[in-house]
C-alpha positions as a Markdown table, in Angstrom:
| # | Residue | x | y | z |
|---|---|---|---|---|
| 1 | Unk | -4.8 | -6.2 | -13.9 |
| 2 | Unk | -1.9 | -7.5 | -11.8 |
| 3 | Unk | -1.8 | -10.9 | -10.2 |
| 4 | Unk | -1.4 | -11.0 | -6.4 |
| 5 | Unk | 1.0 | -14.0 | -7.0 |
| 6 | Unk | 3.6 | -11.8 | -8.7 |
| 7 | Unk | 6.9 | -11.4 | -6.9 |
| 8 | Unk | 7.2 | -7.7 | -7.7 |
| 9 | Unk | 5.1 | -4.8 | -8.8 |
| 10 | Unk | 6.8 | -2.2 | -11.2 |
| 11 | Unk | 5.1 | 1.1 | -10.4 |
| 12 | Unk | 5.7 | 2.5 | -13.9 |
| 13 | Unk | 3.5 | -0.3 | -15.4 |
| 14 | Unk | 0.4 | 0.8 | -13.3 |
| 15 | Unk | -1.9 | 2.8 | -15.5 |
| 16 | Unk | -2.7 | 6.4 | -14.5 |
| 17 | Unk | -6.4 | 5.8 | -15.1 |
| 18 | Unk | -6.3 | 2.9 | -12.7 |
| 19 | Unk | -5.5 | -0.8 | -12.4 |
| 20 | Unk | -6.2 | -3.6 | -10.0 |
| 21 | Unk | -4.1 | -6.1 | -8.1 |
| 22 | Unk | -6.3 | -9.1 | -7.3 |
| 23 | Unk | -6.3 | -12.8 | -6.5 |
| 24 | Unk | -4.6 | -15.3 | -4.1 |
| 25 | Unk | -1.1 | -14.5 | -2.9 |
| 26 | Unk | 1.9 | -16.8 | -3.1 |
| 27 | Unk | 1.6 | -18.5 | 0.3 |
| 28 | Unk | 4.8 | -20.4 | -0.1 |
| 29 | Unk | 6.7 | -17.1 | 0.4 |
| 30 | Unk | 4.6 | -16.0 | 3.4 |
| 31 | Unk | 6.8 | -17.9 | 6.0 |
| 32 | Unk | 6.6 | -15.2 | 8.7 |
| 33 | Unk | 2.8 | -15.2 | 8.7 |
| 34 | Unk | 2.7 | -19.0 | 8.6 |
| 35 | Unk | 5.0 | -19.1 | 11.7 |
| 36 | Unk | 2.7 | -16.6 | 13.6 |
| 37 | Unk | -0.4 | -18.7 | 12.9 |
| 38 | Unk | -1.5 | -22.2 | 13.8 |
| 39 | Unk | -2.7 | -22.7 | 10.2 |
| 40 | Unk | -2.7 | -20.4 | 7.2 |
| 41 | Unk | -5.4 | -21.3 | 4.7 |
| 42 | Unk | -5.7 | -18.4 | 2.3 |
| 43 | Unk | -4.9 | -14.8 | 1.6 |
| 44 | Unk | -6.7 | -12.9 | -1.2 |
| 45 | Unk | -5.9 | -9.4 | -2.3 |
| 46 | Unk | -8.4 | -6.9 | -3.7 |
| 47 | Unk | -6.5 | -3.6 | -4.3 |
| 48 | Unk | -7.2 | -0.7 | -6.6 |
| 49 | Unk | -4.1 | 0.9 | -8.0 |
| 50 | Unk | -3.7 | 4.4 | -9.4 |
| 51 | Unk | -0.5 | 6.1 | -10.6 |
| 52 | Unk | 0.0 | 9.8 | -10.2 |
| 53 | Unk | 3.4 | 10.7 | -11.5 |
| 54 | Unk | 6.0 | 8.6 | -9.6 |
| 55 | Unk | 3.6 | 7.5 | -6.9 |
| 56 | Unk | 1.2 | 4.6 | -7.0 |
| 57 | Unk | -1.8 | 4.7 | -4.6 |
| 58 | Unk | -3.0 | 1.3 | -3.5 |
| 59 | Unk | -6.3 | 1.0 | -1.7 |
| 60 | Unk | -8.4 | -2.0 | -0.9 |
| 61 | Unk | -8.4 | -5.1 | 1.4 |
| 62 | Unk | -6.5 | -8.3 | 2.1 |
| 63 | Unk | -8.7 | -11.2 | 3.3 |
| 64 | Unk | -6.9 | -13.7 | 5.5 |
| 65 | Unk | -8.3 | -17.1 | 6.6 |
| 66 | Unk | -6.7 | -19.6 | 9.0 |
| 67 | Unk | -6.3 | -20.4 | 12.6 |
| 68 | Unk | -4.5 | -18.6 | 15.4 |
| 69 | Unk | -3.6 | -19.6 | 19.0 |
| 70 | Unk | -6.0 | -18.2 | 21.7 |
| 71 | Unk | -3.9 | -16.7 | 24.5 |
| 72 | Unk | -6.6 | -17.5 | 27.0 |
| 73 | Unk | -7.2 | -21.2 | 26.5 |
| 74 | Unk | -4.1 | -21.9 | 24.3 |
| 75 | Unk | -6.3 | -23.7 | 21.8 |
| 76 | Unk | -6.7 | -23.0 | 18.1 |
| 77 | Unk | -9.4 | -20.5 | 17.1 |
| 78 | Unk | -10.5 | -19.4 | 13.6 |
| 79 | Unk | -9.0 | -16.3 | 12.1 |
| 80 | Unk | -10.8 | -14.3 | 9.5 |
| 81 | Unk | -9.2 | -10.9 | 8.9 |
| 82 | Unk | -10.1 | -8.1 | 6.6 |
| 83 | Unk | -7.0 | -6.0 | 6.4 |
| 84 | Unk | -7.5 | -2.5 | 5.0 |
| 85 | Unk | -4.7 | -1.2 | 2.8 |
| 86 | Unk | -4.1 | 2.6 | 2.0 |
| 87 | Unk | -0.5 | 2.9 | 0.8 |
| 88 | Unk | 1.6 | 5.1 | -1.4 |
| 89 | Unk | 4.4 | 3.3 | -3.3 |
| 90 | Unk | 7.3 | 5.4 | -4.5 |
| 91 | Unk | 11.1 | 5.8 | -4.5 |
| 92 | Unk | 10.9 | 8.4 | -1.7 |
| 93 | Unk | 8.8 | 9.2 | 1.3 |
| 94 | Unk | 8.6 | 12.8 | 0.2 |
| 95 | Unk | 6.9 | 11.9 | -3.0 |
| 96 | Unk | 4.1 | 10.0 | -1.2 |
| 97 | Unk | 3.7 | 12.7 | 1.5 |
| 98 | Unk | 3.4 | 15.4 | -1.2 |
| 99 | Unk | 0.6 | 13.5 | -2.9 |
| 100 | Unk | -1.3 | 12.4 | 0.2 |
| 101 | Unk | 0.2 | 12.6 | 3.8 |
| 102 | Unk | -2.4 | 10.1 | 5.0 |
| 103 | Unk | -1.1 | 7.2 | 3.0 |
| 104 | Unk | 1.2 | 4.6 | 4.5 |
| 105 | Unk | 4.6 | 4.9 | 2.7 |
| 106 | Unk | 6.0 | 1.8 | 0.9 |
| 107 | Unk | 9.4 | 2.5 | -0.6 |
| 108 | Unk | 10.3 | 1.0 | -3.9 |
| 109 | Unk | 13.8 | -0.1 | -5.1 |
| 110 | Unk | 14.5 | 0.8 | -8.7 |
| 111 | Unk | 10.8 | 1.4 | -9.3 |
| 112 | Unk | 9.6 | -2.0 | -8.0 |
| 113 | Unk | 8.0 | -3.2 | -4.8 |
| 114 | Unk | 8.7 | -6.7 | -3.4 |
| 115 | Unk | 5.0 | -7.5 | -3.6 |
| 116 | Unk | 4.8 | -10.6 | -1.4 |
| 117 | Unk | 6.9 | -8.9 | 1.3 |
| 118 | Unk | 4.8 | -5.8 | 1.3 |
| 119 | Unk | 1.5 | -7.6 | 1.5 |
| 120 | Unk | 2.7 | -10.0 | 4.2 |
| 121 | Unk | 3.9 | -7.0 | 6.2 |
| 122 | Unk | 0.4 | -5.4 | 6.0 |
| 123 | Unk | -1.2 | -8.6 | 7.4 |
| 124 | Unk | 1.4 | -9.1 | 10.1 |
| 125 | Unk | 0.8 | -5.6 | 11.4 |
| 126 | Unk | -2.9 | -6.3 | 11.5 |
| 127 | Unk | -2.8 | -9.4 | 13.6 |
| 128 | Unk | -4.3 | -9.1 | 17.1 |
| 129 | Unk | -1.6 | -8.7 | 19.7 |
| 130 | Unk | -3.4 | -10.9 | 22.2 |
| 131 | Unk | -5.8 | -13.2 | 20.3 |
| 132 | Unk | -8.6 | -14.5 | 22.5 |
| 133 | Unk | -11.6 | -16.8 | 22.1 |
| 134 | Unk | -15.1 | -15.6 | 23.2 |
| 135 | Unk | -15.0 | -14.0 | 26.7 |
| 136 | Unk | -15.8 | -16.5 | 29.5 |
| 137 | Unk | -14.7 | -17.1 | 33.1 |
| 138 | Unk | -13.9 | -20.8 | 33.3 |
| 139 | Unk | -14.8 | -24.2 | 32.1 |
| 140 | Unk | -14.8 | -25.5 | 28.5 |
| 141 | Unk | -13.9 | -23.0 | 25.8 |
| 142 | Unk | -16.8 | -22.6 | 23.3 |
| 143 | Unk | -14.4 | -22.3 | 20.4 |
| 144 | Unk | -11.5 | -24.8 | 21.0 |
| 145 | Unk | -13.3 | -27.2 | 23.3 |
| 146 | Unk | -10.4 | -27.1 | 25.8 |
| 147 | Unk | -11.0 | -26.6 | 29.5 |
| 148 | Unk | -9.5 | -23.4 | 30.9 |
| 149 | Unk | -9.7 | -21.8 | 34.3 |
| 150 | Unk | -9.2 | -18.0 | 34.7 |
| 151 | Unk | -8.0 | -16.9 | 38.1 |
| 152 | Unk | -9.0 | -13.5 | 39.3 |
| 153 | Unk | -6.7 | -11.7 | 41.7 |
């Protein structure tokens, strides 16, 4: 089992029969996600790892908890994301594509992946482009408690 707090993942150390990467990530290093959210409470990883030759397949989920700004009322709203991960980690894109062309390619450097950077990238790509509270026309937002008025043209 590998800790999600590790700074790197050496793909040669992943067992061919399977391994796991689990636990809370190192939030101190997740500055890009922290800047994108109003508050970042926790990120937990639950990934199954399997090595086939020089490629590691990583499948599972990242669970994110925090608060994000609603683009409708501009208040803070809860964020609870389940980010699916289906990646192939290898020195070359060709190695991943040869094994399974449906995997997202994550390139390693000297056989290692910068673990916190890779996992943070996965979460950043899964954030909603225009986060919004519950749909409503005007008045007090049921989530943030702020008053908002929507104009219709």
